[in-house]
């Protein structure tokens, strides 16, 4: 009852699995992906078969089902049937079985006696499975049927077809399917072969799966297993041939096991859904907003709640396990309170959500208990675009579409709202810089970006509005000099510079302290090393997000992958895309960084993945310095990390006699050692000393490393 994960990070070649097939004979799992790529997972590793994916086939190349028979896998495809020889691990044949040899989508395959059956978009076809000419459409006969069946299934050498609330059986003498079971007022979602019986998955009038029904061959009802208190969104089920227990896959709740009249939930250690919109880190714990923005900044009604990632374990908080989240959708932003055990989430339509960690409770702030306002023209919608704390522990948020588009929950718990002096109140993303200035992306009426940025400085006192300053930043010298008015990302780096991401690249405000009065952005000029042609950084890319790591380097998310750039943006350190890395998609929409351990999270359209980077957040002192692994195992081939250092510390490693072995500079609060000396030789067994100091030499510490014999 444990899970082992297979992904692009440890051997698979793609993401987005459409269907699976298991070969007991070959002990091989056939994996088909949405893009028609195929992996075969065996005891010896993964074999990739990309022929269908790469082949130029007009129309539909989808793989709808995999049916394994003996040592062959039959793939029901959008153009016909593809046969894979699982002994040779290669494609053996293709059957184009439409009328007159045309392509026809095959949705389902079944076998009975010596027959192979195909459920196509134009009815059921059947042929002799032993024929040597199955690639010839002429050997496939059409079955007399008038219904558009959903599924074919074999049981005891008989063929059955599912049609809405009816189960049909093929009668050879009539050359057609006849009704043998009818379930009025209950749609049948799925049928599957059980142990000497059928399993039906039925749907009630509310569209929820309500029961698994078992039937014998007569057929008559044997037993009904209610799902109402367990799974309301079951999509598949099967019966274990060894103990006759039943397994159910649920769209939202994971895997269920039914045995001895009891249900047991088995959930993988992961997020529940592919959506993750924003990240916040506090004390080595990541908080993730699991919502979704619709196109043009409209509602998605995404019910996915939020997640917590702590000590390698994911916890899910949603309408199923946290009171109050059943009426809150589209959590799109998050920030952790610096001095309280609370996390705040912005809901795009349902207000501000305050989560109390200790009490495991939420409070939702709307018009009735705050100064938040509804969207103009929509009295029920309170849209929070983003949330951020200033240095005085005031919680700021963008109140998208409201007349007063900026709101603050002050440190004393009272509220105040502001009407920005700008031509729009459609404020989206938000940061608060070191000068307590709020930088906000703006969006034109209708939701599309195009309004540039608005910067708001509340002066010395939140309540005193006489010293408030605003400035709208757009294209053009003297007006902000943005590369484009379509701004999608904002970040402040460790030097206080503000980085802007647009659909025409990156720009930087180097001296933002007086930005409400004066100042323009500058674009970074980089040279191509192959042709020495200078250009603006990412001028042809759409920048979706920018995050700054512990070494002041910039992680930049685009529609063509994600980049790590040096602190000044001039040097590329990494570029990850779906072809050169386990990145799940080239379209990266959000980045989150755990500054305690350096792990970087990427939100893609295909889900969430992470990369263990080498930079962490440094402190003003060397605190809780950790060397890991320590002791270092014999024959260890990885890198050794020294963490918890003063920011950008100088690190020297010596042997016990004081001879210098290695020297480096920390990336933020972490230094990395590859275990080799200055000559590039692997170090030998023994004890080594790690000397760490800041630039002034007044903050030092010494650690020890043991190399085991």
Steps between C-alpha positions, in 0.01 A plus 500: 500500500771742401545712190798514265499792258619479142542829316730692267726550801582129522462343159173573322520698178184708511209629706121487468416128511186416304476126565692193626527133411661220702658188354515220755692285251776755442478677836477826309290811550406675175454875555330720242513879522263769377744591221511134379846432640542152652718368782535134596606457862671167573720357773798608288394862460297710258481452123362793302301450178436839342394384152136607528591831663753586231310361201318752283144369513212726398224523758482334841806314637362454852541165677169421670561151640766231528385139490767238572455153352779242546826680419342777294352838589215622280464878503162654417602816317329791331584359158482123555679229700874479569655171615814494717700178537592499869769236455683708240387833648412644162199583286400192302198609296232762437138427411308767306150355517266775384273450199702462180824516699442846646610610844241469777538576872508182710390566857498147643639150428384164636569129437270196518569144381685554173360845430640851535247779546538874443263772614538779243334835448293331228386194689643163604734298278613140545762271341669163549781569748710219346487651152826597336325781315364721777669799336253451213177686573306245294534227768323720754122456510258763625254394769135589458447761770322832517633624833804716564660277763731633767702187575562138400593227748556125483393257771502119473554520122197723459508863384301768677439864411411790726244757391403764757266315740503170312726196471489318166630153403601390152292216355678334213183353349350846468830676424403775739502607863190440711395654830571286805505756782331837540562749782231771476584837658864394547759564233773235485838671485725198468485120487791274572568129528494368854558155644220300337284813495456849361575824679284802417587856598174696510427873511204660677290794386741747661778378273685331784617140506284337763562126491689202365262221402612141455306272267540136414477346154120454495512801552343577835596738777734343754607791713506878511784697660403858576757775440308798635717544807825420323543591135266728305726534199613142435630449147612136496499178701633147489476180702806327640510139374680380813267616777199641305547841661412808294716799410352836402674799345347836588555822307546711815570269794749248364488123538248300705517135603185309600552179695313329785218754454734786588641789296862609528636814336851479355633834378838564333731755659431775248276791419148401393480697176718650229410852608736702721493876466734651759749409776608624841775365727539524874731301726581240233129445424346577161140622468340470157184667370327234293266721298487599138462824306253485214574680176449877519505492882157342536383224734614140467297367794804289585429318833851369557577685823865517609795277591777482759836336424698424816780248566437332166128451563205664325183594689184601315239747621177516305122478527524136609709553812489867607178673604429815302692414185190353337384853413840644401649450154796619293774546762759676284743669741660426838723656764614371841469740793853582625410523870190281533406140437274605215498474123290722274357404162346730242185359341412641161131550562442391859712732713805457723554168681687501832623157609595451866765226502473412869120481503457361145223750434430764239342844505372649175506879465247662267291816499328418830816481716757717319532800269528270198263585218327307227585529135320799351183364346521162678375526861591142592863494383794608720814433301842494668777501241803480730609538864823623665627624837697820554775544761246629755301174484214656303337261253440664160288363220373596157119517494463438129224690320376687808477880514753493784745260340751484788419366848702444817439296812715688747712339769238594762228313305318810367442557129540782251457530123643741242394630161812515284561805284515294181280439197404154625426311819566158344808420707651150482842397632655688791831539684597727790859624465753594768362855497147372582385592150235285334571403138193369316439369151196653336253371245277680258124467518407152379787337686783505247829640617607830353496763773863473605574542872373716783726581797340616827692649793288555812763719665565496874153397616243272340212707639639835386408528133644850451849364429387215272673488162409312182663459164399299196793354305461426129702497179699804400791696641400706801185292552667188636664375180349150523576262212123445472186600686416130536664427836469150646776478765660717772782414742733691731854366530737507797651831386159669498472507121156424355482262204208512259390223263293584191405342169803677352763398750648620828571845639654620828437804721842550659407785737137453596498706822366809321307318230170674584668826393754408236695213345493269200566132449801375308516189287798266537717463192654158441728370227459176310837318537465340156451816293578780752174672414362699793130487590268575787458218752201276412366763258311232306367310803184531707614520862246333728687521830829613657637378832828585677699226675735519799796592279305788340472306175182529295273208411290600199191309383397524135293317241820330379627361827669650803837675530736566789698818436788652694435777753544771235300306240787495253601132525289192443560230763219255413232471238255218564236389251295184454755352257821545702365440851215348702312831473137402438426765239671793328217724616606597854255736668629536857814440708539442873826479695566334834777731614583271793612202291524645147221293341336682207141416396356548153131518409425370152185413309583133565553530873758594760867398508809618686876533462747481791709810446823595675408840648324571830421817689796624702475668838685768689664231712612140466211321670434128533767421241427160348729282290327218313548225442720466808664261556555448130447136398776303338502533117257795518491668156268795567561851628534616861296802612591741780180685595397768752785737417525877514401651166762436227750359749857413408558129559832316532537127560821360648623167623558446873857635458380830351593431138258674262287250307232720341373859500174648375241770562151418623198554277293696749506282812629173348835383367548190285807273495547217253732310737813572292816692584647793309662258253166337421589182690250316720575554867595207720355369824534727800379809683481838324440847643269759341588865576226753417516880526329811366675771297601697810631193681298575813245220460671162492432137574671162466335169410635146462453243224573130540577282197428141603747223432 
